[in-house]
Tab-separated table of C-alpha atoms and ligand atoms in Angstrom:
chain	number	residue	atom	x	y	z
F	1	MET	CA	17.211	-18.574	-15.810
F	2	SER	CA	18.986	-15.236	-15.530
F	3	GLN	CA	20.075	-14.018	-12.132
F	4	GLY	CA	17.275	-11.620	-11.267
F	5	ALA	CA	14.331	-13.540	-12.700
F	6	VAL	CA	11.672	-14.673	-10.235
F	7	GLU	CA	9.594	-17.779	-10.890
F	8	ILE	CA	6.519	-18.400	-8.769
F	9	LYS	CA	5.016	-21.871	-9.260
F	10	ASP	CA	1.719	-23.160	-7.836
F	11	LEU	CA	2.191	-20.925	-4.818
F	12	VAL	CA	-0.270	-21.417	-1.967
F	13	LYS	CA	-0.495	-19.732	1.416
F	14	THR	CA	-2.893	-20.989	4.019
F	15	TYR	CA	-2.567	-19.194	7.330
F	16	VAL	CA	-2.847	-21.407	10.381
F	17	ASP	CA	-3.696	-20.662	13.993
F	18	ASP	CA	-1.313	-21.378	16.871
F	19	ARG	CA	-2.377	-25.022	16.930
F	20	GLY	CA	-1.582	-25.413	13.251
F	21	ARG	CA	-5.220	-25.486	12.132
F	22	PRO	CA	-5.870	-23.765	8.796
F	23	THR	CA	-7.666	-20.427	9.155
F	24	PHE	CA	-7.535	-18.675	5.790
F	25	THR	CA	-6.117	-19.349	2.337
F	26	ALA	CA	-4.772	-15.980	1.188
F	27	VAL	CA	-2.947	-17.163	-1.963
F	28	LYS	CA	-4.543	-19.860	-4.108
F	29	LYS	CA	-2.006	-21.624	-6.330
F	30	ILE	CA	-0.681	-18.730	-8.340
F	31	ASN	CA	1.876	-18.873	-11.160
F	32	LEU	CA	3.905	-15.849	-12.179
F	33	HIS	CA	7.150	-15.317	-14.041
F	34	ILE	CA	9.026	-12.066	-13.542
F	35	ASP	CA	11.866	-11.341	-15.953
F	36	ASN	CA	15.327	-10.263	-14.937
F	37	GLY	CA	15.217	-6.453	-14.649
F	38	GLU	CA	11.459	-6.254	-14.935
F	39	PHE	CA	9.308	-3.834	-12.904
F	40	MET	CA	6.338	-6.017	-11.953
F	41	VAL	CA	3.440	-4.488	-10.063
F	42	LEU	CA	1.054	-6.609	-7.986
F	43	VAL	CA	-2.201	-4.699	-7.754
F	44	GLY	CA	-5.618	-5.484	-6.350
F	45	PRO	CA	-8.023	-4.457	-3.611
F	46	SER	CA	-7.100	-4.685	0.048
F	47	GLY	CA	-7.007	-8.281	1.275
F	48	CYS	CA	-6.406	-9.925	-2.123
F	49	GLY	CA	-3.079	-11.464	-1.066
F	50	LYS	CA	-0.461	-9.017	-2.370
F	51	THR	CA	1.478	-8.600	0.864
F	52	THR	CA	1.295	-12.316	1.592
F	53	THR	CA	2.783	-13.086	-1.837
F	54	LEU	CA	5.553	-10.504	-1.448
F	55	ARG	CA	6.412	-11.696	2.045
F	56	MET	CA	6.753	-15.262	0.753
F	57	VAL	CA	9.193	-14.013	-1.908
F	58	ALA	CA	11.070	-12.162	0.835
F	59	GLY	CA	11.160	-15.218	3.091
F	60	LEU	CA	9.205	-13.510	5.870
F	61	GLU	CA	6.227	-15.831	5.491
F	62	LYS	CA	6.302	-19.632	5.268
F	63	ILE	CA	5.122	-21.126	1.992
F	64	THR	CA	2.271	-23.670	2.318
F	65	SER	CA	2.980	-25.300	-1.052
F	66	GLY	CA	4.566	-24.469	-4.385
F	67	THR	CA	7.973	-22.980	-5.121
F	68	ILE	CA	9.641	-19.625	-5.498
F	69	ALA	CA	12.897	-19.394	-7.425
F	70	ILE	CA	15.154	-16.365	-7.709
F	71	GLY	CA	17.593	-16.865	-10.550
F	72	ASP	CA	18.498	-20.554	-10.598
F	73	ARG	CA	17.862	-21.155	-6.918
F	74	VAL	CA	14.664	-22.346	-5.329
F	75	VAL	CA	14.583	-20.116	-2.264
F	76	ASN	CA	11.771	-21.796	-0.288
F	77	ASP	CA	14.129	-22.789	2.500
F	78	LEU	CA	16.585	-19.886	2.336
F	79	GLU	CA	16.758	-17.230	5.051
F	80	PRO	CA	15.652	-13.759	3.917
F	81	LYS	CA	19.229	-12.478	4.189
F	82	ASP	CA	20.479	-15.146	1.785
F	83	ARG	CA	17.941	-14.448	-0.950
F	84	GLY	CA	19.559	-11.378	-2.505
F	85	ILE	CA	16.475	-9.280	-1.847
F	86	ALA	CA	15.802	-5.978	-0.095
F	87	MET	CA	12.361	-4.871	0.981
F	88	VAL	CA	10.852	-1.396	1.386
F	89	PHE	CA	7.768	-1.230	3.585
F	90	GLN	CA	4.861	1.171	3.812
F	91	ASN	CA	5.671	2.200	7.392
F	92	TYR	CA	9.388	2.780	6.542
F	93	ALA	CA	10.400	0.602	9.543
F	94	LEU	CA	13.339	2.853	10.436
F	95	TYR	CA	15.146	2.523	13.751
F	96	PRO	CA	14.077	5.651	15.662
F	97	HIS	CA	17.125	5.828	17.932
F	98	MET	CA	19.651	5.542	15.098
F	99	THR	CA	20.936	8.318	12.858
F	100	ILE	CA	20.000	8.325	9.193
F	101	PHE	CA	23.539	7.210	8.372
F	102	ASN	CA	23.266	4.218	10.683
F	103	ASN	CA	19.777	3.377	9.491
F	104	MET	CA	21.146	3.138	5.965
F	105	ALA	CA	24.355	1.401	6.986
F	106	PHE	CA	22.841	-1.125	9.378
F	107	GLY	CA	22.440	-4.014	6.946
F	108	LEU	CA	25.964	-3.572	5.631
F	109	GLN	CA	27.368	-3.414	9.168
F	110	LEU	CA	25.580	-6.661	10.019
F	111	ALA	CA	27.075	-8.212	6.885
F	112	LYS	CA	30.507	-7.123	8.228
F	113	LYS	CA	31.361	-4.930	5.260
F	114	LYS	CA	34.440	-2.697	5.585
F	115	LYS	CA	33.935	0.720	7.193
F	116	ASP	CA	35.350	2.662	4.230
F	117	PHE	CA	33.141	0.764	1.838
F	118	ILE	CA	30.074	1.506	3.965
F	119	SER	CA	30.876	5.229	4.248
F	120	GLU	CA	31.445	5.487	0.541
F	121	ILE	CA	28.271	3.721	-0.598
F	122	VAL	CA	25.993	5.262	2.046
F	123	GLY	CA	27.391	8.712	1.225
F	124	ARG	CA	26.912	8.251	-2.493
F	125	THR	CA	23.383	6.866	-2.140
F	126	ALA	CA	22.367	9.598	0.340
F	127	LYS	CA	23.599	12.203	-2.124
F	128	ALA	CA	21.608	10.688	-4.975
F	129	LEU	CA	18.489	10.747	-2.782
F	130	GLY	CA	19.068	14.299	-1.496
F	131	LEU	CA	19.720	13.066	2.053
F	132	ASP	CA	23.415	13.902	2.343
F	133	LYS	CA	22.810	16.993	4.525
F	134	MET	CA	20.834	15.056	7.142
F	135	LEU	CA	22.855	11.920	7.775
F	136	ASP	CA	23.373	12.880	11.442
F	137	ARG	CA	19.693	13.378	12.173
F	138	LYS	CA	17.303	10.869	13.713
F	139	PRO	CA	14.217	9.766	11.718
F	140	GLN	CA	11.794	11.923	13.734
F	141	ALA	CA	13.567	15.031	12.443
F	142	LEU	CA	12.656	14.105	8.865
F	143	SER	CA	9.512	14.591	6.811
F	144	GLY	CA	7.503	11.594	5.574
F	145	GLY	CA	9.010	11.873	2.109
F	146	GLN	CA	12.536	12.026	3.507
F	147	ARG	CA	11.925	8.998	5.722
F	148	GLN	CA	10.654	7.065	2.755
F	149	ARG	CA	13.857	8.005	0.905
F	150	VAL	CA	15.917	6.665	3.800
F	151	ALA	CA	14.013	3.378	3.579
F	152	LEU	CA	14.709	3.346	-0.154
F	153	GLY	CA	18.381	4.184	0.421
F	154	ARG	CA	18.725	1.394	2.948
F	155	ALA	CA	17.506	-1.037	0.287
F	156	ILE	CA	19.730	0.423	-2.458
F	157	VAL	CA	22.989	0.187	-0.492
F	158	ARG	CA	22.489	-3.554	-0.093
F	159	ASN	CA	22.682	-3.893	-3.877
F	160	PRO	CA	19.983	-6.569	-4.018
F	161	ILE	CA	19.174	-8.742	-7.007
F	162	VAL	CA	15.480	-8.120	-6.420
F	163	PHE	CA	13.808	-5.116	-4.779
F	164	LEU	CA	10.488	-5.739	-3.058
F	165	PHE	CA	8.173	-2.818	-2.318
F	166	ASP	CA	5.009	-3.069	-0.248
F	167	GLU	CA	2.855	0.038	-0.742
F	168	PRO	CA	5.886	2.243	-0.057
F	169	LEU	CA	4.133	5.499	-0.921
F	170	SER	CA	0.769	5.163	0.782
F	171	ASN	CA	1.756	7.209	3.843
F	172	LEU	CA	2.809	10.196	1.743
F	173	ASP	CA	0.681	13.127	0.649
F	174	ALA	CA	-0.522	13.220	-2.957
F	175	LYS	CA	2.202	15.520	-4.268
F	176	MET	CA	5.043	13.639	-2.611
F	177	ARG	CA	3.588	10.368	-3.860
F	178	VAL	CA	3.775	11.534	-7.463
F	179	GLN	CA	7.353	12.725	-6.965
F	180	MET	CA	8.503	9.497	-5.304
F	181	ARG	CA	6.765	7.492	-8.000
F	182	SER	CA	8.979	9.016	-10.656
F	183	GLU	CA	12.049	8.686	-8.415
F	184	ILE	CA	11.463	4.954	-8.049
F	185	SER	CA	10.892	4.619	-11.793
F	186	ARG	CA	14.156	6.465	-12.431
F	187	LEU	CA	15.944	4.270	-9.910
F	188	HIS	CA	14.683	1.234	-11.778
F	189	ALA	CA	15.930	2.628	-15.077
F	190	GLU	CA	19.368	3.368	-13.562
F	191	LEU	CA	19.897	0.136	-11.645
F	192	GLY	CA	18.116	-2.218	-14.014
F	193	SER	CA	17.289	-4.505	-11.074
F	194	THR	CA	14.207	-6.656	-10.860
F	195	MET	CA	11.537	-4.890	-8.830
F	196	ILE	CA	8.290	-6.281	-7.448
F	197	TYR	CA	6.014	-3.506	-6.333
F	198	VAL	CA	2.762	-3.978	-4.406
F	199	THR	CA	0.022	-1.351	-4.461
F	200	HIS	CA	-3.766	-1.131	-4.295
F	201	ASP	CA	-3.636	1.995	-6.468
F	202	GLN	CA	-4.274	1.290	-10.133
F	203	VAL	CA	-2.821	4.645	-11.209
F	204	GLU	CA	0.451	3.789	-9.475
F	205	ALA	CA	0.354	0.368	-11.144
F	206	MET	CA	-0.294	1.781	-14.603
F	207	THR	CA	2.341	4.514	-14.383
F	208	MET	CA	5.147	2.388	-12.932
F	209	GLY	CA	4.791	-1.189	-14.127
F	210	ASP	CA	6.505	-2.819	-17.091
F	211	ARG	CA	3.836	-5.408	-16.458
F	212	ILE	CA	1.004	-5.549	-13.977
F	213	CYS	CA	-0.403	-8.577	-12.195
F	214	VAL	CA	-3.999	-7.934	-11.139
F	215	MET	CA	-5.083	-10.019	-8.148
F	216	ARG	CA	-8.421	-10.761	-6.510
F	217	ASP	CA	-9.185	-13.089	-3.601
F	218	GLY	CA	-5.827	-14.842	-3.749
F	219	LEU	CA	-6.004	-15.420	-7.495
F	220	ILE	CA	-4.371	-13.760	-10.498
F	221	MET	CA	-6.966	-12.201	-12.791
F	222	GLN	CA	-4.621	-11.024	-15.577
F	223	VAL	CA	-0.945	-10.298	-16.162
F	224	ALA	CA	-0.090	-7.857	-18.925
F	225	ASP	CA	1.607	-4.589	-19.787
F	226	PRO	CA	-0.394	-1.457	-18.894
F	227	LEU	CA	-1.792	-0.770	-22.371
F	228	THR	CA	-2.903	-4.351	-22.911
F	229	LEU	CA	-4.673	-4.327	-19.542
F	230	TYR	CA	-6.385	-1.105	-20.527
F	231	ARG	CA	-7.314	-2.189	-24.039
F	232	GLN	CA	-8.033	-5.873	-23.557
F	233	PRO	CA	-9.258	-6.635	-20.053
F	234	GLN	CA	-9.756	-10.402	-19.866
F	235	ASN	CA	-12.614	-10.275	-17.397
F	236	LEU	CA	-15.122	-7.996	-15.706
F	237	PHE	CA	-12.939	-7.590	-12.653
F	238	VAL	CA	-9.984	-6.157	-14.567
F	239	ALA	CA	-12.330	-4.051	-16.715
F	240	GLY	CA	-13.771	-2.442	-13.610
F	241	PHE	CA	-10.470	-2.111	-11.767
F	242	ILE	CA	-8.184	-0.482	-14.341
F	243	GLY	CA	-9.100	3.001	-15.560
F	244	SER	CA	-10.391	6.080	-13.789
F	245	PRO	CA	-13.285	6.560	-13.929
F	246	PRO	CA	-13.680	2.858	-14.650
F	247	MET	CA	-15.205	1.276	-17.723
F	248	ASN	CA	-18.994	1.593	-17.963
F	249	LEU	CA	-20.415	-1.923	-17.675
F	250	LEU	CA	-24.018	-2.263	-18.831
F	251	LYS	CA	-26.086	-5.405	-18.405
F	252	GLY	CA	-28.397	-6.410	-21.210
F	253	LYS	CA	-29.154	-8.738	-24.077
F	254	VAL	CA	-28.124	-9.164	-27.690
F	255	GLU	CA	-31.186	-8.758	-29.927
F	256	GLN	CA	-31.680	-9.411	-33.618
F	257	ARG	CA	-33.543	-6.448	-35.098
F	258	PRO	CA	-34.333	-5.475	-38.695
F	259	GLY	CA	-31.261	-3.191	-38.758
F	260	GLY	CA	-28.929	-5.885	-37.423
F	261	LEU	CA	-27.712	-6.934	-34.001
F	262	PHE	CA	-28.266	-4.588	-31.069
F	263	PHE	CA	-27.198	-4.497	-27.475
F	264	CYS	CA	-30.328	-3.736	-25.422
F	265	GLU	CA	-29.879	-2.663	-21.851
F	266	LYS	CA	-31.839	-4.501	-19.177
F	267	ALA	CA	-33.909	-1.793	-17.474
F	268	GLU	CA	-37.501	-0.800	-16.743
F	269	ASN	CA	-37.223	2.684	-18.227
F	270	ASN	CA	-34.862	4.516	-20.581
F	271	ALA	CA	-33.144	1.280	-21.579
F	272	LEU	CA	-30.285	2.069	-23.928
F	273	SER	CA	-29.690	0.235	-27.133
F	274	PHE	CA	-26.526	0.318	-29.206
F	275	PRO	CA	-25.911	-1.196	-32.625
F	276	LEU	CA	-23.371	-4.039	-32.538
F	277	GLU	CA	-21.631	-3.149	-35.768
F	278	GLY	CA	-18.228	-3.882	-37.252
F	279	ARG	CA	-15.954	-6.149	-35.209
F	280	LEU	CA	-18.646	-6.600	-32.553
F	281	GLN	CA	-21.047	-8.267	-34.974
F	282	PRO	CA	-19.338	-11.703	-35.127
F	283	LEU	CA	-18.695	-11.643	-31.351
F	284	ALA	CA	-22.324	-10.841	-30.566
F	285	SER	CA	-23.762	-13.307	-33.064
F	286	LYS	CA	-22.991	-16.177	-30.671
F	287	TYR	CA	-25.075	-14.436	-28.005
F	288	VAL	CA	-28.324	-13.600	-29.813
F	289	GLY	CA	-31.134	-13.679	-27.236
F	290	LYS	CA	-28.587	-14.113	-24.427
F	291	GLU	CA	-27.272	-11.847	-21.733
F	292	VAL	CA	-24.013	-9.976	-22.139
F	293	VAL	CA	-22.221	-7.137	-20.401
F	294	PHE	CA	-21.397	-4.219	-22.669
F	295	GLY	CA	-18.210	-2.404	-21.636
F	296	ILE	CA	-17.235	1.042	-22.878
F	297	ARG	CA	-14.685	3.399	-21.331
F	298	PRO	CA	-15.753	6.999	-20.582
F	299	GLU	CA	-13.104	8.334	-22.990
F	300	HIS	CA	-14.547	6.295	-25.849
F	301	ILE	CA	-17.874	8.073	-25.720
F	302	SER	CA	-17.791	11.282	-27.699
F	303	ASN	CA	-20.113	14.042	-28.816
F	304	GLU	CA	-18.234	14.490	-32.083
F	305	PRO	CA	-18.485	12.099	-35.026
F	306	LYS	CA	-15.395	9.984	-35.665
F	307	ALA	CA	-14.555	7.189	-38.088
F	308	GLY	CA	-15.547	3.819	-36.626
F	309	SER	CA	-18.098	5.343	-34.275
F	310	SER	CA	-21.589	4.045	-33.756
F	311	THR	CA	-24.778	5.691	-34.930
F	312	PRO	CA	-25.442	8.572	-32.493
F	313	VAL	CA	-27.601	7.923	-29.440
F	314	THR	CA	-29.186	10.814	-27.570
F	315	LEU	CA	-28.915	10.744	-23.791
F	316	ASN	CA	-29.756	13.279	-21.110
F	317	VAL	CA	-27.221	14.826	-18.781
F	318	ASP	CA	-27.699	13.898	-15.146
F	319	ILE	CA	-24.748	15.821	-13.765
F	320	ALA	CA	-21.530	17.127	-15.253
F	321	GLU	CA	-18.130	17.661	-13.676
F	322	PRO	CA	-16.224	20.272	-15.686
F	323	MET	CA	-12.462	19.899	-15.266
F	324	GLY	CA	-11.236	22.572	-17.660
F	325	SER	CA	-9.890	20.761	-20.695
F	326	GLU	CA	-12.508	18.013	-20.390
F	327	SER	CA	-15.719	17.169	-18.564
F	328	LEU	CA	-16.965	14.027	-16.920
F	329	VAL	CA	-20.582	13.877	-17.983
F	330	TYR	CA	-22.958	11.477	-16.222
F	331	LEU	CA	-25.594	10.523	-18.777
F	332	LYS	CA	-28.853	8.910	-17.763
F	333	ALA	CA	-29.189	5.296	-18.762
F	334	GLY	CA	-31.803	2.735	-17.835
F	335	SER	CA	-29.965	1.174	-14.934
F	336	GLY	CA	-27.986	4.150	-13.703
F	337	ASN	CA	-25.527	6.505	-15.312
F	338	VAL	CA	-23.111	6.145	-18.154
F	339	ILE	CA	-20.018	8.284	-17.661
F	340	ALA	CA	-18.559	10.053	-20.682
F	341	ARG	CA	-15.247	11.886	-20.666
F	342	ILE	CA	-15.884	14.654	-23.164
F	343	GLN	CA	-12.913	16.636	-24.452
F	344	GLY	CA	-12.943	20.411	-24.824
F	345	GLU	CA	-14.153	23.369	-22.805
F	346	HIS	CA	-17.865	22.618	-22.921
F	347	VAL	CA	-20.582	23.540	-20.467
F	348	PHE	CA	-23.231	20.871	-19.890
F	349	HIS	CA	-26.526	21.520	-18.132
F	350	MET	CA	-28.612	19.132	-16.111
F	351	GLY	CA	-31.273	17.486	-18.274
F	352	GLU	CA	-29.683	18.633	-21.515
F	353	PRO	CA	-29.832	16.074	-24.351
F	354	VAL	CA	-26.451	15.116	-25.809
F	355	ALA	CA	-26.017	13.034	-28.944
F	356	VAL	CA	-23.113	10.697	-28.247
F	357	GLN	CA	-21.269	8.154	-30.299
F	358	LEU	CA	-19.374	5.155	-29.074
F	359	ASP	CA	-16.020	4.164	-30.499
F	360	LEU	CA	-17.042	0.604	-31.365
F	361	ASP	CA	-13.427	-0.484	-31.847
F	362	LYS	CA	-12.962	0.045	-28.135
F	363	VAL	CA	-16.019	-1.809	-26.823
F	364	SER	CA	-15.576	-5.048	-24.865
F	365	LEU	CA	-18.343	-7.611	-24.479
F	366	PHE	CA	-18.339	-9.972	-21.496
F	367	ASP	CA	-20.158	-13.179	-20.675
F	368	PRO	CA	-22.001	-12.417	-17.402
F	369	GLU	CA	-21.792	-16.041	-16.258
F	370	THR	CA	-18.083	-16.692	-16.716
F	371	GLU	CA	-17.246	-12.967	-16.323
F	372	GLU	CA	-14.711	-13.500	-19.137
F	373	VAL	CA	-14.359	-11.296	-22.210
F	374	ILE	CA	-16.086	-12.570	-25.380
F	375	SER	CA	-13.414	-12.908	-28.075
Q	1	ADP	N1	-1.740	-14.040	9.953
Q	1	ADP	C1	-2.893	-14.160	9.282
Q	1	ADP	N2	-3.824	-15.080	9.623
Q	1	ADP	C2	-4.969	-15.228	8.938
Q	1	ADP	N3	-5.303	-14.480	7.867
Q	1	ADP	C3	-4.428	-13.548	7.473
Q	1	ADP	C4	-3.186	-13.326	8.148
Q	1	ADP	N4	-2.532	-12.322	7.518
Q	1	ADP	C5	-3.329	-11.928	6.492
Q	1	ADP	N5	-4.463	-12.657	6.471
Q	1	ADP	C6	-5.573	-12.541	5.509
Q	1	ADP	O1	-5.088	-12.876	4.223
Q	1	ADP	C7	-5.691	-12.049	3.240
Q	1	ADP	C8	-4.630	-11.406	2.387
Q	1	ADP	O2	-3.904	-10.507	3.176
Q	1	ADP	P1	-2.774	-9.595	2.543
Q	1	ADP	O3	-1.821	-10.450	1.800
Q	1	ADP	O4	-2.227	-8.755	3.650
Q	1	ADP	O5	-3.616	-8.709	1.523
Q	1	ADP	P2	-3.243	-7.365	0.736
Q	1	ADP	O6	-1.789	-7.074	0.971
Q	1	ADP	O7	-3.554	-7.654	-0.693
Q	1	ADP	O8	-4.138	-6.301	1.290
Q	1	ADP	C9	-6.571	-11.056	3.981
Q	1	ADP	O9	-7.908	-11.492	3.916
Q	1	ADP	C10	-6.042	-11.116	5.392
Q	1	ADP	O10	-7.069	-10.828	6.314
Q	2	MG	MG1	-0.914	-5.397	1.876
C-alpha cells in the first residue's frame, strides 16, 4: 500500500467508564479505504462518531477492536507522534503564552530539529499563509481566521503523511469559512498529502471532498464522490442529508392505473400522483400495491417543459422565497410541502396554481422498510 493510504478495518470504539464497563459504542465496525493523496471527508450529524474515528486514526483514542493502517504499518499501538500525522482542531488549541512563531515551531523543537531548519520552514509557511508579519504576536492578538491559519501552519511545518482535520472552520464566521475552505483545498492540491476532514456541514463536504463518507450512529451509510452521492443516494438517510434544500421525500404507494403505473401519495387530502414513466417503470413494477418513498430534488422540479419530464401536475403555491436568479417555491402536497427550485426572475403568489414537471431521470425510489434505494 502506498505511503499515505489509510486502511480502516472492522473498526469499533466502545467507550468505557472508569471501572472499564462499556458505556457507549460510538463506532460500529466500520471499513474505509482512503487512497494516498486523497481528500476524504467524514460527514454526518453531531454524535455520529466522526471525531471518535478521527481520534483513533490520530492515536488519541484507544481502539476497541479492528485495525488502522497508515501506509504499510498497522498503527494501532503506535504513539501519535510516530504515526506521521498532524491534526488541526476546531478550537485551534494554540498555546496562549507562546508567540505565533513558537506555536508553529513547537512540534519541530520537540523533535529536536535544527534551529536554522525551523526558522526557514516556519518563515516560509507563515508567508504562504499571510502570517509572516505577526510571528511575534501572541494568539490573543489575532483574529479567529488568523488563529486558524496558525493551527494549519503548525500542521504543515511537520510535513505529515496524513493531515487530520476536525471541524477546523466551525468557529469562523461565514465569509471566513468560505475563504479558508478554498485555502485548505488549495493546500491539498499543492501538497498532495492525504487529508481526512471531519465536518457536520454537507456543503463543506461537497465542496472539498474527493470522496465523502456519510456516517450515522456509528455506521457508514455511503462512500462516494460528491456527484455520485448527489445523483445516486443509496438510502433515505443520504438522500435527506446531501443537498440544500434536501431532496423531497414523499410517502405513498405504487398503483396500476389504466394509463400505467403511478406513484400515489399517502394523504387525506390533495394527495399527489405522478406517472412512473421511463426508467422508473421497471423499478416500480416490483412494488405494485406496495409502499415506496418517492424522492425528487427541488432543482428537478420545473415549470418549463423539458425532454424526459413527466406529464405536468398542477400544484398551489404555499409560500415562495425569491432569491433573485431563482426562487424556492413551497408547493402544497397532501402530506406537507414539496419544494421546487425554480430558475429565473419569477414572482410567485400565495395560492397561485403552478403547472410543474418532474425530471423523471432524476427521481429516486426507496423501499420504506429497508430505507435502501430501489435499483
Ligand atoms: N468519553 C466518552 N464516553 C462515552 N461516550 C462518548 C465519549 N465521547 C463521545 N461519546 C459519545 O460517542 C458518540 C460519538 O461522539 P463523536 O465521535 O464526538 O461524534 P461526532 O464527532 O460525530 O459529533 C456521541 O454519542 C458521544 O456522546
Ligand atoms: Mg465531533
